[in-house]
PDB file of C-alpha atoms in Angstrom:
ATOM      1  CA  UNK Y   1     -11.049   8.508  13.795  1.00 79.00           C
ATOM      2  CA  UNK Y   2      -7.357   9.085  14.765  1.00 78.00           C
ATOM      3  CA  UNK Y   3      -3.912   7.252  14.710  1.00 79.00           C
ATOM      4  CA  UNK Y   4      -2.130   6.024  18.708  1.00 78.00           C
ATOM      5  CA  UNK Y   5       1.331   4.805  18.750  1.00 81.00           C
ATOM      6  CA  UNK Y   6       1.787   2.008  21.516  1.00 79.00           C
ATOM      7  CA  UNK Y   7       4.103  -0.178  22.532  1.00 80.00           C
ATOM      8  CA  UNK Y   8       3.287  -3.744  21.993  1.00 79.00           C
ATOM      9  CA  UNK Y   9       4.799  -4.731  25.610  1.00 84.00           C
ATOM     10  CA  UNK Y  10       2.947  -1.488  27.320  1.00 81.00           C
ATOM     11  CA  UNK Y  11      -0.747  -1.354  25.555  1.00 76.00           C
ATOM     12  CA  UNK Y  12      -2.357   0.949  28.133  1.00 79.00           C
ATOM     13  CA  UNK Y  13       0.382   3.863  27.269  1.00 81.00           C
ATOM     14  CA  UNK Y  14      -0.928   4.963  24.238  1.00 81.00           C
ATOM     15  CA  UNK Y  15       0.344   7.724  22.350  1.00 79.00           C
ATOM     16  CA  UNK Y  16      -1.912   9.924  20.461  1.00 78.00           C
ATOM     17  CA  UNK Y  17      -0.276  10.937  16.892  1.00 84.00           C
ATOM     18  CA  UNK Y  18      -3.150  12.510  14.255  1.00 81.00           C
ATOM     19  CA  UNK Y  19      -7.132  12.698  14.999  1.00 79.00           C
ATOM     20  CA  UNK Y  20      -9.172  13.194  11.805  1.00 78.00           C
ATOM     21  CA  UNK Y  21     -11.749  15.721  11.443  1.00 78.00           C
ATOM     22  CA  UNK Y  22     -14.086  15.407   8.259  1.00 74.00           C
ATOM     23  CA  UNK Y  23     -12.292  12.552   6.639  1.00 78.00           C
ATOM     24  CA  UNK Y  24     -11.859   9.415   7.419  1.00 78.00           C
ATOM     25  CA  UNK Y  25      -8.570   6.984   6.867  1.00 78.00           C
ATOM     26  CA  UNK Y  26      -8.300   4.396   4.804  1.00 75.00           C
ATOM     27  CA  UNK Y  27     -10.033   1.201   6.496  1.00 64.00           C
ATOM     28  CA  UNK Y  28      -7.782  -1.065   4.656  1.00 62.00           C
ATOM     29  CA  UNK Y  29      -4.915  -2.410   7.341  1.00 59.00           C
ATOM     30  CA  UNK Y  30      -1.948  -2.118   4.087  1.00 62.00           C
ATOM     31  CA  UNK Y  31      -3.067   2.089   3.700  1.00 80.00           C
ATOM     32  CA  UNK Y  32      -0.944   2.823   7.157  1.00 87.00           C
ATOM     33  CA  UNK Y  33       2.786   1.948   6.166  1.00 90.00           C
ATOM     34  CA  UNK Y  34       5.490   2.864   8.030  1.00 91.00           C
ATOM     35  CA  UNK Y  35       8.731   4.748   6.445  1.00 93.00           C
ATOM     36  CA  UNK Y  36      11.504   2.220   5.642  1.00 93.00           C
ATOM     37  CA  UNK Y  37      13.610   3.688   9.097  1.00 93.00           C
ATOM     38  CA  UNK Y  38      11.080   3.815  11.287  1.00 90.00           C
ATOM     39  CA  UNK Y  39      10.930   7.247  11.437  1.00 93.00           C
ATOM     40  CA  UNK Y  40       7.587   8.572  10.381  1.00 93.00           C
ATOM     41  CA  UNK Y  41       4.158   6.952   8.503  1.00 92.00           C
ATOM     42  CA  UNK Y  42       2.412   7.527   5.331  1.00 93.00           C
ATOM     43  CA  UNK Y  43      -1.210   6.509   5.119  1.00 92.00           C
ATOM     44  CA  UNK Y  44      -4.425   7.663   3.069  1.00 91.00           C
ATOM     45  CA  UNK Y  45      -7.340   9.398   3.662  1.00 89.00           C
ATOM     46  CA  UNK Y  46     -10.730  10.438   2.395  1.00 86.00           C
ATOM     47  CA  UNK Y  47     -13.961  12.801   2.555  1.00 83.00           C
ATOM     48  CA  UNK Y  48     -15.683  12.208   5.618  1.00 78.00           C
ATOM     49  CA  UNK Y  49     -18.882  11.646   2.614  1.00 74.00           C
ATOM     50  CA  UNK Y  50     -16.765   8.282   1.027  1.00 74.00           C
ATOM     51  CA  UNK Y  51     -18.298   5.454   3.301  1.00 74.00           C
ATOM     52  CA  UNK Y  52     -21.213   3.041   2.644  1.00 72.00           C
ATOM     53  CA  UNK Y  53     -20.752   2.780  -1.019  1.00 75.00           C
ATOM     54  CA  UNK Y  54     -20.936   6.759  -1.659  1.00 78.00           C
ATOM     55  CA  UNK Y  55     -17.850   7.523  -3.976  1.00 83.00           C
ATOM     56  CA  UNK Y  56     -15.644   9.333  -2.219  1.00 83.00           C
ATOM     57  CA  UNK Y  57     -15.063  13.320  -3.443  1.00 88.00           C
ATOM     58  CA  UNK Y  58     -10.910  13.010  -3.202  1.00 89.00           C
ATOM     59  CA  UNK Y  59      -8.765  10.537  -1.734  1.00 90.00           C
ATOM     60  CA  UNK Y  60      -4.975  11.531  -0.552  1.00 92.00           C
ATOM     61  CA  UNK Y  61      -1.565   9.964   0.240  1.00 94.00           C
ATOM     62  CA  UNK Y  62      -0.035  11.837   3.534  1.00 93.00           C
ATOM     63  CA  UNK Y  63       3.110  11.221   5.681  1.00 94.00           C
ATOM     64  CA  UNK Y  64       3.592  12.027   9.186  1.00 93.00           C
ATOM     65  CA  UNK Y  65       7.129  12.284  10.965  1.00 93.00           C
ATOM     66  CA  UNK Y  66       6.864  11.101  14.093  1.00 91.00           C
ATOM     67  CA  UNK Y  67       9.689  13.343  15.409  1.00 92.00           C
ATOM     68  CA  UNK Y  68       7.967  16.414  14.611  1.00 93.00           C
ATOM     69  CA  UNK Y  69       4.315  15.713  14.120  1.00 91.00           C
ATOM     70  CA  UNK Y  70       4.142  17.545  10.613  1.00 94.00           C
ATOM     71  CA  UNK Y  71       1.697  15.965   8.618  1.00 93.00           C
ATOM     72  CA  UNK Y  72       2.330  16.458   4.713  1.00 94.00           C
ATOM     73  CA  UNK Y  73      -0.242  15.779   2.120  1.00 94.00           C
ATOM     74  CA  UNK Y  74       1.612  14.420  -1.331  1.00 94.00           C
ATOM     75  CA  UNK Y  75      -1.154  13.763  -3.899  1.00 93.00           C
ATOM     76  CA  UNK Y  76      -4.783  13.469  -4.251  1.00 93.00           C
ATOM     77  CA  UNK Y  77      -7.054  12.264  -6.639  1.00 91.00           C
ATOM     78  CA  UNK Y  78     -10.795  13.816  -7.045  1.00 91.00           C
ATOM     79  CA  UNK Y  79     -11.534  11.641 -10.036  1.00 89.00           C
ATOM     80  CA  UNK Y  80     -13.597   8.471  -7.758  1.00 85.00           C
ATOM     81  CA  UNK Y  81     -10.650   6.576  -7.634  1.00 85.00           C
ATOM     82  CA  UNK Y  82      -8.745   5.372  -4.027  1.00 85.00           C
ATOM     83  CA  UNK Y  83      -4.801   4.551  -3.717  1.00 89.00           C
ATOM     84  CA  UNK Y  84      -3.572   1.544  -1.847  1.00 88.00           C
ATOM     85  CA  UNK Y  85      -0.607   2.363  -0.603  1.00 91.00           C
ATOM     86  CA  UNK Y  86       2.693  -0.294  -1.187  1.00 92.00           C
ATOM     87  CA  UNK Y  87       5.728   1.415   1.141  1.00 93.00           C
ATOM     88  CA  UNK Y  88       7.686   4.155   1.739  1.00 95.00           C
ATOM     89  CA  UNK Y  89      11.358   4.421   1.431  1.00 95.00           C
ATOM     90  CA  UNK Y  90      12.358   7.235   3.167  1.00 93.00           C
ATOM     91  CA  UNK Y  91      16.204   7.762   2.072  1.00 91.00           C
ATOM     92  CA  UNK Y  92      15.330   8.343  -0.947  1.00 92.00           C
ATOM     93  CA  UNK Y  93      11.825  10.112  -0.444  1.00 93.00           C
ATOM     94  CA  UNK Y  94      10.150   7.795  -2.885  1.00 95.00           C
ATOM     95  CA  UNK Y  95       6.354   6.126  -1.741  1.00 96.00           C
ATOM     96  CA  UNK Y  96       5.033   3.645  -4.445  1.00 95.00           C
ATOM     97  CA  UNK Y  97       1.104   3.190  -4.356  1.00 93.00           C
ATOM     98  CA  UNK Y  98      -2.043   1.555  -6.732  1.00 90.00           C
ATOM     99  CA  UNK Y  99      -4.821   3.778  -8.288  1.00 88.00           C
ATOM    100  CA  UNK Y 100      -7.975   1.818  -8.006  1.00 82.00           C
ATOM    101  CA  UNK Y 101     -10.835   3.495  -9.573  1.00 80.00           C
ATOM    102  CA  UNK Y 102     -13.652   3.151  -7.487  1.00 74.00           C
ATOM    103  CA  UNK Y 103     -16.066   0.222  -7.431  1.00 67.00           C
ATOM    104  CA  UNK Y 104     -14.506  -1.155 -10.557  1.00 57.00           C
ATOM    105  CA  UNK Y 105     -14.148  -5.571 -10.031  1.00 55.00           C
ATOM    106  CA  UNK Y 106     -11.726  -6.343 -10.956  1.00 54.00           C
ATOM    107  CA  UNK Y 107      -9.695  -3.202  -9.957  1.00 59.00           C
ATOM    108  CA  UNK Y 108      -8.119  -1.821 -13.248  1.00 61.00           C
ATOM    109  CA  UNK Y 109      -5.264   0.097 -11.114  1.00 80.00           C
ATOM    110  CA  UNK Y 110      -2.225   2.115 -12.060  1.00 89.00           C
ATOM    111  CA  UNK Y 111       0.903   2.122 -10.451  1.00 92.00           C
ATOM    112  CA  UNK Y 112       2.107   5.496  -8.806  1.00 93.00           C
ATOM    113  CA  UNK Y 113       5.872   6.378  -7.687  1.00 95.00           C
ATOM    114  CA  UNK Y 114       6.212  10.234  -5.860  1.00 94.00           C
ATOM    115  CA  UNK Y 115       9.856  10.254  -5.388  1.00 92.00           C
ATOM    116  CA  UNK Y 116      12.346  13.631  -5.483  1.00 89.00           C
ATOM    117  CA  UNK Y 117      12.444  13.754  -9.439  1.00 88.00           C
ATOM    118  CA  UNK Y 118       8.231  14.083  -9.702  1.00 90.00           C
ATOM    119  CA  UNK Y 119       4.511  11.690 -10.093  1.00 92.00           C
ATOM    120  CA  UNK Y 120       5.165   8.645 -12.663  1.00 92.00           C
ATOM    121  CA  UNK Y 121       1.967   6.489 -13.258  1.00 91.00           C
ATOM    122  CA  UNK Y 122       2.427   3.233 -15.329  1.00 90.00           C
ATOM    123  CA  UNK Y 123      -0.919   1.437 -16.334  1.00 86.00           C
ATOM    124  CA  UNK Y 124      -1.064  -2.285 -14.707  1.00 84.00           C
ATOM    125  CA  UNK Y 125      -3.553  -3.653 -17.211  1.00 71.00           C
ATOM    126  CA  UNK Y 126      -5.287  -5.377 -13.930  1.00 69.00           C
ATOM    127  CA  UNK Y 127      -6.275  -5.695 -10.453  1.00 65.00           C
ATOM    128  CA  UNK Y 128      -2.832  -5.732  -8.502  1.00 70.00           C
ATOM    129  CA  UNK Y 129      -1.810  -5.611  -4.887  1.00 77.00           C
ATOM    130  CA  UNK Y 130       1.883  -5.481  -3.410  1.00 85.00           C
ATOM    131  CA  UNK Y 131       4.032  -4.964   0.121  1.00 88.00           C
ATOM    132  CA  UNK Y 132       7.116  -3.981   0.011  1.00 92.00           C
ATOM    133  CA  UNK Y 133       9.689  -5.350   2.520  1.00 92.00           C
ATOM    134  CA  UNK Y 134      11.009  -3.827   5.203  1.00 89.00           C
ATOM    135  CA  UNK Y 135      13.283  -1.788   3.800  1.00 91.00           C
ATOM    136  CA  UNK Y 136      11.121  -0.987   1.020  1.00 92.00           C
ATOM    137  CA  UNK Y 137      13.199  -1.487  -1.715  1.00 92.00           C
ATOM    138  CA  UNK Y 138      11.794  -4.668  -3.139  1.00 93.00           C
ATOM    139  CA  UNK Y 139       7.645  -5.121  -3.374  1.00 93.00           C
ATOM    140  CA  UNK Y 140       6.050  -8.585  -4.009  1.00 92.00           C
ATOM    141  CA  UNK Y 141       2.757  -8.638  -5.502  1.00 87.00           C
ATOM    142  CA  UNK Y 142       0.333 -11.451  -7.173  1.00 82.00           C
ATOM    143  CA  UNK Y 143      -1.517 -11.568  -9.840  1.00 76.00           C
ATOM    144  CA  UNK Y 144      -4.011 -14.447 -11.281  1.00 74.00           C
ATOM    145  CA  UNK Y 145      -5.279 -14.259 -14.718  1.00 70.00           C
ATOM    146  CA  UNK Y 146      -7.859 -17.125 -13.516  1.00 62.00           C
ATOM    147  CA  UNK Y 147      -7.718 -20.506 -15.327  1.00 57.00           C
ATOM    148  CA  UNK Y 148      -6.452 -21.563 -17.158  1.00 56.00           C
ATOM    149  CA  UNK Y 149      -3.636 -19.284 -16.927  1.00 60.00           C
ATOM    150  CA  UNK Y 150      -3.423 -19.100 -13.367  1.00 70.00           C
ATOM    151  CA  UNK Y 151      -1.386 -17.060 -11.170  1.00 79.00           C
ATOM    152  CA  UNK Y 152       2.258 -15.496 -10.895  1.00 82.00           C
ATOM    153  CA  UNK Y 153       4.296 -14.028  -8.150  1.00 85.00           C
ATOM    154  CA  UNK Y 154       5.547 -11.219  -8.999  1.00 88.00           C
ATOM    155  CA  UNK Y 155       8.786  -9.264  -7.708  1.00 91.00           C
ATOM    156  CA  UNK Y 156       9.715  -5.326  -8.403  1.00 94.00           C
ATOM    157  CA  UNK Y 157      12.114  -2.490  -7.270  1.00 95.00           C
ATOM    158  CA  UNK Y 158       9.592  -0.053  -5.839  1.00 95.00           C
ATOM    159  CA  UNK Y 159      10.067   3.218  -8.110  1.00 94.00           C
ATOM    160  CA  UNK Y 160      10.024   0.494 -10.875  1.00 93.00           C
ATOM    161  CA  UNK Y 161       6.654  -1.419 -11.680  1.00 92.00           C
ATOM    162  CA  UNK Y 162       7.988  -1.670 -15.323  1.00 90.00           C
ATOM    163  CA  UNK Y 163      11.100  -3.882 -14.120  1.00 93.00           C
ATOM    164  CA  UNK Y 164       8.869  -6.572 -12.457  1.00 90.00           C
ATOM    165  CA  UNK Y 165      10.186 -10.076 -13.177  1.00 91.00           C
ATOM    166  CA  UNK Y 166       7.182 -12.932 -13.341  1.00 86.00           C
ATOM    167  CA  UNK Y 167       7.463 -16.036 -11.480  1.00 85.00           C
ATOM    168  CA  UNK Y 168       4.449 -18.169 -12.591  1.00 82.00           C
ATOM    169  CA  UNK Y 169       3.196 -20.885 -10.495  1.00 80.00           C
ATOM    170  CA  UNK Y 170       2.337 -24.583 -11.535  1.00 79.00           C
ATOM    171  CA  UNK Y 171      -1.193 -24.433 -13.275  1.00 77.00           C
ATOM    172  CA  UNK Y 172      -3.818 -25.555 -10.597  1.00 76.00           C
ATOM    173  CA  UNK Y 173      -2.333 -23.262  -7.519  1.00 77.00           C
ATOM    174  CA  UNK Y 174      -3.386 -19.956  -6.309  1.00 77.00           C
ATOM    175  CA  UNK Y 175      -1.170 -17.287  -4.156  1.00 79.00           C
ATOM    176  CA  UNK Y 176      -1.597 -15.027  -1.567  1.00 79.00           C
ATOM    177  CA  UNK Y 177       0.934 -13.216   0.369  1.00 81.00           C
ATOM    178  CA  UNK Y 178       1.228 -13.264   4.169  1.00 83.00           C
ATOM    179  CA  UNK Y 179       4.362 -11.184   4.539  1.00 85.00           C
ATOM    180  CA  UNK Y 180       8.266  -9.868   4.689  1.00 87.00           C
ATOM    181  CA  UNK Y 181      10.044 -11.750   7.382  1.00 86.00           C
ATOM    182  CA  UNK Y 182      11.144  -8.797   9.472  1.00 82.00           C
ATOM    183  CA  UNK Y 183      14.978  -8.182   8.943  1.00 81.00           C
ATOM    184  CA  UNK Y 184      15.391 -10.766   6.175  1.00 82.00           C
ATOM    185  CA  UNK Y 185      14.046 -10.802   2.242  1.00 83.00           C
ATOM    186  CA  UNK Y 186      12.003 -13.778   3.396  1.00 87.00           C
ATOM    187  CA  UNK Y 187       8.636 -13.661   2.619  1.00 87.00           C
ATOM    188  CA  UNK Y 188       5.481 -15.691   3.308  1.00 87.00           C
ATOM    189  CA  UNK Y 189       3.179 -17.386   0.983  1.00 84.00           C
ATOM    190  CA  UNK Y 190       0.175 -19.221   1.262  1.00 83.00           C
ATOM    191  CA  UNK Y 191      -0.394 -21.568  -1.634  1.00 81.00           C
ATOM    192  CA  UNK Y 192      -3.562 -23.479  -2.441  1.00 80.00           C
ATOM    193  CA  UNK Y 193      -4.480 -26.031  -4.579  1.00 79.00           C
ATOM    194  CA  UNK Y 194      -7.881 -24.099  -7.088  1.00 68.00           C
ATOM    195  CA  UNK Y 195      -8.047 -27.925  -8.242  1.00 62.00           C
ATOM    196  CA  UNK Y 196      -9.094 -29.452  -4.815  1.00 57.00           C
ATOM    197  CA  UNK Y 197      -5.975 -30.938  -3.574  1.00 49.00           C
TER     198      UNK Y 197
END
């Protein structure tokens, strides 16, 4: 396993950033995120044995500074949980992620904020996911409770999951995230009528 950087207009000119020995980088694409200023990446790794249904011995969040090549481990869990990174606001030194117990369905997650003031963890009360805006200051996520409760679109500041704002969808609709529009506050959504319309 390795991380590479390439210019989309020159795909054959790849720059190797980091090789993994004895570890597995998370295969979830959202678990590798750019820093808000584009100067580094944050990513998740697990031990090399954590594949094909084997509970991880550990999961860790690390950062890679592109200029220096320095890798820094920010946190590690050893209880069989794994991380889903939400965003990295480099100017404030804040990274947020969900922790999810391995194999739980639906996943009862916690929201973890790593920042200058230390680490804060907030229980979420259910399965969650979210993606940060390009500047990593705002997060948008979806939460569906099933019929008849339906789905909600939530937004919150990266560092404060408790400040989330609920934008409930009309009954019978489900929502999925497409992504943020670069350079804007626009979010692409996929909305479907689960009632068959």
